[in-house]
Tab-separated table of C-alpha atoms in Angstrom:
chain	number	residue	atom	x	y	z
W	1	MET	CA	-29.537	33.195	20.531
W	2	LEU	CA	-27.068	34.072	23.294
W	3	ILE	CA	-24.829	31.453	24.897
W	4	ASP	CA	-25.104	31.324	28.678
W	5	LEU	CA	-22.327	30.288	31.024
W	6	VAL	CA	-23.995	26.984	31.904
W	7	GLN	CA	-23.974	25.950	28.243
W	8	LEU	CA	-20.387	27.097	27.877
W	9	ARG	CA	-19.290	25.135	30.942
W	10	THR	CA	-20.965	22.041	29.518
W	11	PHE	CA	-19.107	22.510	26.231
W	12	VAL	CA	-15.787	22.663	28.123
W	13	ALA	CA	-16.603	19.576	30.198
W	14	VAL	CA	-17.611	17.544	27.122
W	15	ALA	CA	-14.463	18.678	25.312
W	16	GLU	CA	-12.263	17.561	28.202
W	17	GLU	CA	-14.051	14.279	28.849
W	18	GLN	CA	-14.589	13.527	25.138
W	19	HIS	CA	-17.728	11.764	26.283
W	20	LEU	CA	-21.236	13.116	26.856
W	21	THR	CA	-22.223	10.780	29.692
W	22	ARG	CA	-19.036	11.363	31.691
W	23	ALA	CA	-19.372	15.127	31.232
W	24	ALA	CA	-23.000	15.015	32.406
W	25	GLU	CA	-21.997	13.030	35.507
W	26	ARG	CA	-19.195	15.508	36.216
W	27	LEU	CA	-21.617	18.446	36.005
W	28	HIS	CA	-24.424	16.648	37.856
W	29	VAL	CA	-26.904	17.128	34.984
W	30	SER	CA	-28.786	14.651	32.824
W	31	GLN	CA	-27.265	13.420	29.587
W	32	SER	CA	-30.141	14.968	27.644
W	33	ALA	CA	-29.487	18.351	29.282
W	34	ALA	CA	-25.773	18.161	28.480
W	35	SER	CA	-26.554	17.251	24.881
W	36	ALA	CA	-28.992	20.153	24.613
W	37	HIS	CA	-26.361	22.563	25.958
W	38	VAL	CA	-23.792	21.478	23.379
W	39	ARG	CA	-26.357	21.639	20.601
W	40	ALA	CA	-27.372	25.149	21.685
W	41	VAL	CA	-23.757	26.351	21.544
W	42	GLU	CA	-23.261	24.840	18.083
W	43	GLU	CA	-26.511	26.360	16.805
W	44	SER	CA	-25.725	29.771	18.293
W	45	LEU	CA	-22.303	29.835	16.665
W	46	ASP	CA	-23.467	28.035	13.517
W	47	THR	CA	-20.343	25.933	13.934
W	48	GLN	CA	-19.757	22.210	14.394
W	49	LEU	CA	-17.724	21.745	17.577
W	50	PHE	CA	-17.453	17.965	17.747
W	51	ILE	CA	-16.966	15.023	15.449
W	52	ARG	CA	-19.056	12.202	16.829
W	53	THR	CA	-17.344	8.800	16.647
W	54	ASN	CA	-18.575	5.449	17.945
W	55	ARG	CA	-16.862	5.801	21.318
W	56	SER	CA	-16.038	9.454	21.866
W	57	LEU	CA	-16.573	13.073	20.869
W	58	GLU	CA	-13.568	14.712	19.260
W	59	LEU	CA	-13.187	18.454	18.838
W	60	THR	CA	-13.144	19.940	15.376
W	61	ARG	CA	-10.425	22.500	14.644
W	62	ALA	CA	-12.969	25.255	15.341
W	63	GLY	CA	-13.868	23.508	18.589
W	64	GLN	CA	-10.217	23.404	19.672
W	65	LEU	CA	-9.820	27.141	19.140
W	66	LEU	CA	-13.091	27.990	20.854
W	67	LEU	CA	-12.232	25.776	23.841
W	68	ILE	CA	-9.302	28.049	24.708
W	69	LYS	CA	-11.540	31.130	24.590
W	70	ALA	CA	-14.317	29.398	26.527
W	71	LYS	CA	-11.987	28.571	29.425
W	72	ALA	CA	-10.734	32.143	29.533
W	73	LEU	CA	-14.302	33.506	29.482
W	74	LEU	CA	-15.400	31.215	32.336
W	75	ASN	CA	-12.466	32.378	34.406
W	76	GLU	CA	-13.332	36.025	33.716
W	77	ALA	CA	-16.925	35.356	34.777
W	78	THR	CA	-15.644	34.028	38.106
W	79	LEU	CA	-13.511	37.120	38.597
W	80	PHE	CA	-16.501	39.336	37.802
W	81	THR	CA	-18.531	37.598	40.519
W	82	SER	CA	-15.665	38.014	42.987
W	83	PHE	CA	-15.489	41.742	42.239
W	84	ALA	CA	-19.245	42.061	42.767
W	85	ARG	CA	-18.917	40.430	46.198
W	86	GLU	CA	-16.244	42.924	47.202
W	87	ILE	CA	-18.499	45.838	46.193
W	88	HIS	CA	-21.397	44.312	48.089
W	89	GLY	CA	-19.239	44.128	51.208
W	90	LYS	CA	-20.814	40.995	52.663
W	91	LEU	CA	-19.389	37.510	52.971
W	92	GLU	CA	-22.213	35.564	51.462
W	93	GLY	CA	-22.349	33.259	48.501
W	94	HIS	CA	-21.920	29.670	47.439
W	95	LEU	CA	-18.738	27.589	47.280
W	96	VAL	CA	-18.376	24.392	45.248
W	97	LEU	CA	-15.589	22.273	46.698
W	98	GLY	CA	-13.876	19.206	45.300
W	99	SER	CA	-12.347	16.818	47.817
W	100	THR	CA	-10.656	13.457	48.016
W	101	SER	CA	-13.042	10.615	48.724
W	102	ASP	CA	-11.561	10.162	52.223
W	103	PRO	CA	-12.990	12.805	54.587
W	104	THR	CA	-11.012	11.540	57.601
W	105	SER	CA	-7.592	12.485	56.263
W	106	SER	CA	-8.666	15.834	54.827
W	107	ARG	CA	-10.840	16.783	57.857
W	108	ILE	CA	-13.130	18.436	55.343
W	109	GLY	CA	-16.111	18.161	57.686
W	110	ASP	CA	-14.274	20.169	60.342
W	111	VAL	CA	-13.211	22.744	57.737
W	112	ILE	CA	-16.761	23.313	56.520
W	113	ALA	CA	-18.027	23.504	60.110
W	114	ALA	CA	-15.434	26.217	60.854
W	115	LEU	CA	-16.413	28.083	57.680
W	116	ARG	CA	-20.122	27.963	58.500
W	117	HIS	CA	-19.509	29.067	62.084
W	118	ALA	CA	-17.583	32.138	60.906
W	119	HIS	CA	-19.772	32.916	57.882
W	120	PRO	CA	-23.293	31.461	58.169
W	121	LEU	CA	-24.358	33.128	54.891
W	122	ILE	CA	-21.905	31.010	52.876
W	123	THR	CA	-23.367	27.746	51.579
W	124	VAL	CA	-21.301	24.807	50.376
W	125	ASP	CA	-21.621	22.137	47.715
W	126	LEU	CA	-19.103	19.326	48.406
W	127	ARG	CA	-18.173	16.871	45.643
W	128	ALA	CA	-15.908	13.823	45.810
W	129	ARG	CA	-13.397	13.989	42.973
W	130	PRO	CA	-10.168	12.121	42.166
W	131	SER	CA	-7.190	14.445	41.806
W	132	THR	CA	-7.274	14.611	37.996
W	133	GLY	CA	-10.980	15.434	37.852
W	134	ALA	CA	-10.668	17.929	40.692
W	135	GLN	CA	-7.975	19.917	38.918
W	136	GLU	CA	-9.934	19.920	35.655
W	137	GLY	CA	-12.957	21.210	37.552
W	138	LEU	CA	-10.861	23.958	39.095
W	139	LYS	CA	-9.614	25.035	35.651
W	140	THR	CA	-13.096	25.315	34.183
W	141	GLY	CA	-14.648	27.037	37.194
W	142	GLU	CA	-16.904	24.097	38.105
W	143	LEU	CA	-15.063	23.994	41.434
W	144	ASP	CA	-13.962	26.955	43.540
W	145	MET	CA	-11.482	25.119	45.764
W	146	ILE	CA	-10.079	21.601	45.906
W	147	LEU	CA	-8.489	19.352	48.508
W	148	LEU	CA	-6.355	16.708	46.866
W	149	LEU	CA	-3.570	14.209	47.239
W	150	GLY	CA	-1.110	15.292	44.591
W	151	ARG	CA	1.758	17.501	43.587
W	152	ALA	CA	1.907	21.274	43.130
W	153	THR	CA	2.308	21.031	39.359
W	154	ASN	CA	-0.052	23.580	37.791
W	155	ALA	CA	1.397	27.082	37.461
W	156	ALA	CA	-2.124	28.549	37.237
W	157	PHE	CA	-3.008	27.292	40.743
W	158	THR	CA	-2.004	28.404	44.226
W	159	TYR	CA	-1.312	25.439	46.518
W	160	TYR	CA	-1.202	25.177	50.303
W	161	ARG	CA	0.300	22.063	51.835
W	162	LEU	CA	-1.710	20.721	54.771
W	163	THR	CA	0.094	17.529	55.763
W	164	THR	CA	1.702	14.358	54.437
W	165	ILE	CA	-0.455	11.224	54.400
W	166	PRO	CA	1.349	7.905	55.127
W	167	PHE	CA	0.387	4.745	53.218
W	168	ARG	CA	1.150	1.034	53.633
W	169	VAL	CA	0.629	-2.072	51.520
W	170	ALA	CA	-2.057	-4.234	53.100
W	171	GLY	CA	-4.011	-7.378	52.235
W	172	PRO	CA	-6.487	-9.874	53.679
W	173	ALA	CA	-5.713	-11.239	57.145
W	174	ALA	CA	-5.824	-14.777	55.745
W	175	TRP	CA	-2.655	-13.947	53.763
W	176	LYS	CA	-0.785	-12.719	56.858
W	177	GLU	CA	2.213	-15.078	56.613
W	178	LYS	CA	2.648	-14.535	52.857
W	179	ILE	CA	2.405	-10.757	53.128
W	180	GLU	CA	4.605	-10.251	56.186
W	181	GLY	CA	7.401	-12.472	54.855
W	182	ALA	CA	7.209	-11.414	51.191
W	183	SER	CA	10.053	-9.796	49.276
W	184	TRP	CA	9.330	-6.960	46.832
W	185	ALA	CA	9.056	-9.445	43.948
W	186	GLU	CA	6.792	-11.762	45.942
W	187	LEU	CA	4.548	-8.855	46.911
W	188	ALA	CA	4.209	-7.788	43.261
W	189	ALA	CA	3.274	-11.360	42.239
W	190	LEU	CA	0.337	-11.541	44.665
W	191	PRO	CA	-3.128	-10.452	43.386
W	192	TRP	CA	-3.507	-6.648	43.467
W	193	ILE	CA	-6.364	-4.165	43.632
W	194	CYS	CA	-5.051	-1.091	41.819
W	195	PRO	CA	-6.339	2.439	41.184
W	196	THR	CA	-7.646	3.638	37.849
W	197	ASP	CA	-5.707	6.273	35.936
W	198	SER	CA	-7.775	9.020	37.594
W	199	SER	CA	-6.174	8.226	40.969
W	200	VAL	CA	-2.858	9.927	40.278
W	201	ALA	CA	-1.551	9.830	43.855
W	202	TYR	CA	-2.034	6.075	44.275
W	203	SER	CA	-0.617	5.360	40.823
W	204	THR	CA	2.450	7.509	41.490
W	205	MET	CA	3.188	5.847	44.817
W	206	LEU	CA	2.829	2.340	43.368
W	207	LYS	CA	5.166	3.289	40.531
W	208	GLN	CA	7.758	4.493	43.027
W	209	LEU	CA	7.418	1.327	45.100
W	210	PHE	CA	7.398	-1.291	42.339
W	211	GLU	CA	8.023	-0.053	38.784
W	212	GLU	CA	11.217	1.686	39.844
W	213	ARG	CA	12.369	-1.707	41.145
W	214	GLY	CA	11.598	-3.234	37.759
W	215	LEU	CA	8.488	-5.036	39.025
W	216	GLU	CA	5.006	-5.256	37.498
W	217	LEU	CA	1.977	-5.730	39.714
W	218	ASN	CA	-0.376	-8.659	39.217
W	219	THR	CA	-3.503	-6.496	38.933
W	220	VAL	CA	-6.801	-8.405	39.222
W	221	ALA	CA	-9.207	-5.535	40.028
W	222	ARG	CA	-9.317	-1.729	39.884
W	223	PHE	CA	-11.046	1.050	41.822
W	224	ASP	CA	-11.666	4.780	41.430
W	225	ASN	CA	-12.685	5.227	45.075
W	226	ALA	CA	-10.487	3.983	47.906
W	227	ALA	CA	-13.485	2.811	49.959
W	228	LEU	CA	-14.416	0.440	47.128
W	229	GLY	CA	-10.852	-0.848	47.070
W	230	ARG	CA	-10.944	-1.530	50.808
W	231	ALA	CA	-14.212	-3.440	50.437
W	232	MET	CA	-12.582	-5.725	47.850
W	233	LEU	CA	-9.509	-6.188	50.035
W	234	GLU	CA	-11.583	-7.247	53.037
W	235	ALA	CA	-13.436	-9.693	50.789
W	236	GLY	CA	-10.112	-11.366	49.953
W	237	VAL	CA	-9.624	-10.082	46.397
W	238	GLY	CA	-6.057	-8.828	46.768
W	239	LEU	CA	-3.533	-6.346	48.134
W	240	MET	CA	-3.794	-2.579	47.886
W	241	LEU	CA	-2.055	0.576	48.989
W	242	MET	CA	-3.979	1.926	51.976
W	243	ARG	CA	-3.842	5.008	54.198
W	244	GLU	CA	-2.189	4.437	57.557
W	245	GLU	CA	-5.307	5.207	59.623
W	246	HIS	CA	-7.300	2.557	57.741
W	247	VAL	CA	-4.457	0.062	58.136
W	248	GLN	CA	-4.435	0.586	61.899
W	249	HIS	CA	-8.208	0.191	62.049
W	250	GLY	CA	-8.077	-3.007	59.983
W	251	LEU	CA	-5.271	-4.468	62.088
W	252	ALA	CA	-7.223	-3.749	65.270
W	253	GLN	CA	-10.265	-5.507	63.812
W	254	GLY	CA	-8.152	-8.425	62.609
W	255	VAL	CA	-9.357	-8.139	58.998
W	256	LEU	CA	-6.064	-7.345	57.272
W	257	ALA	CA	-2.310	-7.855	57.326
W	258	THR	CA	0.402	-5.470	56.203
W	259	SER	CA	3.867	-5.617	54.675
W	260	PRO	CA	6.712	-4.403	56.907
W	261	ILE	CA	8.774	-3.205	53.909
W	262	ALA	CA	6.294	-1.376	51.650
W	263	ARG	CA	5.494	2.151	52.824
W	264	ALA	CA	4.846	5.415	50.984
W	265	GLU	CA	3.595	8.937	51.626
W	266	PHE	CA	1.950	11.688	49.640
W	267	PRO	CA	1.217	15.378	50.328
W	268	LEU	CA	-2.305	16.699	50.886
W	269	PHE	CA	-3.028	20.145	49.426
W	270	VAL	CA	-5.788	22.686	49.224
W	271	ALA	CA	-5.683	24.707	46.001
W	272	HIS	CA	-7.470	27.427	44.062
W	273	VAL	CA	-6.961	29.260	40.782
W	274	SER	CA	-4.293	31.911	41.424
W	275	SER	CA	-6.388	34.661	39.852
W	276	ARG	CA	-8.876	34.239	42.719
W	277	LEU	CA	-6.347	34.901	45.481
W	278	ASN	CA	-8.291	37.990	46.631
W	279	ASP	CA	-11.756	36.475	46.259
W	280	PRO	CA	-13.529	36.976	49.618
W	281	LEU	CA	-15.042	33.470	49.505
W	282	VAL	CA	-11.657	31.904	48.800
W	283	ARG	CA	-10.067	33.867	51.636
W	284	ALA	CA	-12.862	32.806	53.997
W	285	PHE	CA	-12.387	29.156	53.101
W	286	LEU	CA	-8.614	29.375	53.558
W	287	ALA	CA	-9.131	30.931	56.997
W	288	ALA	CA	-11.328	27.968	57.934
W	289	VAL	CA	-8.693	25.554	56.655
W	290	MET	CA	-6.065	27.333	58.739
W	291	GLN	CA	-8.164	26.787	61.868
W	292	VAL	CA	-8.224	23.035	61.250
W	293	TRP	CA	-4.709	22.799	59.787
W	294	PRO	CA	-2.646	25.475	61.626
W	295	GLY	CA	0.511	24.257	59.886
W	296	MET	CA	-0.890	25.040	56.425
W	297	ALA	CA	1.923	26.367	54.215
W	298	LEU	CA	1.945	28.077	50.823
W	299	THR	CA	3.762	25.805	48.346
W	300	PRO	CA	5.284	27.085	45.088
W	301	SER	CA	4.052	25.368	41.945
W	302	GLN	CA	6.593	23.164	40.183
W	303	GLY	CA	4.680	22.988	36.897
W	304	SER	CA	4.035	25.093	33.842
W	305	SER	CA	0.508	24.278	32.718
């Protein structure tokens, strides 16, 4: 039995997530399909790839070695497809894009509209991904391009900086006096709605604002999607770090209050695997981004992995 690329991509996703259900959700397939893919790879290779524990799937030594080769093979398959497009001479195909969950800041709708106007034969699959998941998807070839709040840290990626997004600490309007007059320590002691570990940008900014001042937040709830965090804030659950445009909207509606001392900012990037720099689809998408973000600038990677 031959292993197809879909099965191989499932193996990589399960290996990275160490969990079948999370991998299935990431790939937008059923858990039974993901399980069947992994089983097919193991049967084809006559090799056990995972040790199944109560709470996770851990790679065997053989699985660890094969994971490296599987990632390389998936990348080569992407390059093969790119080469075929160049021979064909037409800009048509399908792009899978990973984006932050906030379409207003990224202007992703405008970008895709510009892409479709210039190249109506290109179709798009848009998926909301936190920065960590987006970069993993880019590595494995699940995603062709990503828009993310983050840092240019992966040497295998090419990053283009679009803008810097400002953030402020905000909370329910009923807490207006407490929030506006609070010191750093008093802010940290109030109830907080914090991001999960997958939200690297939010976590990094909160660390810079509070942990570097020796303060620990009083976290009472967590979110992995900023819209969910805002819903809890407006319901009176606690404070959160919020994008400036949402703060202004909430202030105008009278539903929130904001701290005058706690501000942060984080860069917004578009990125792709560097080996796909000459891929016609990637170039077409970057041209569309440039139309929407004329100040887009190539940013050197600061990482090594």
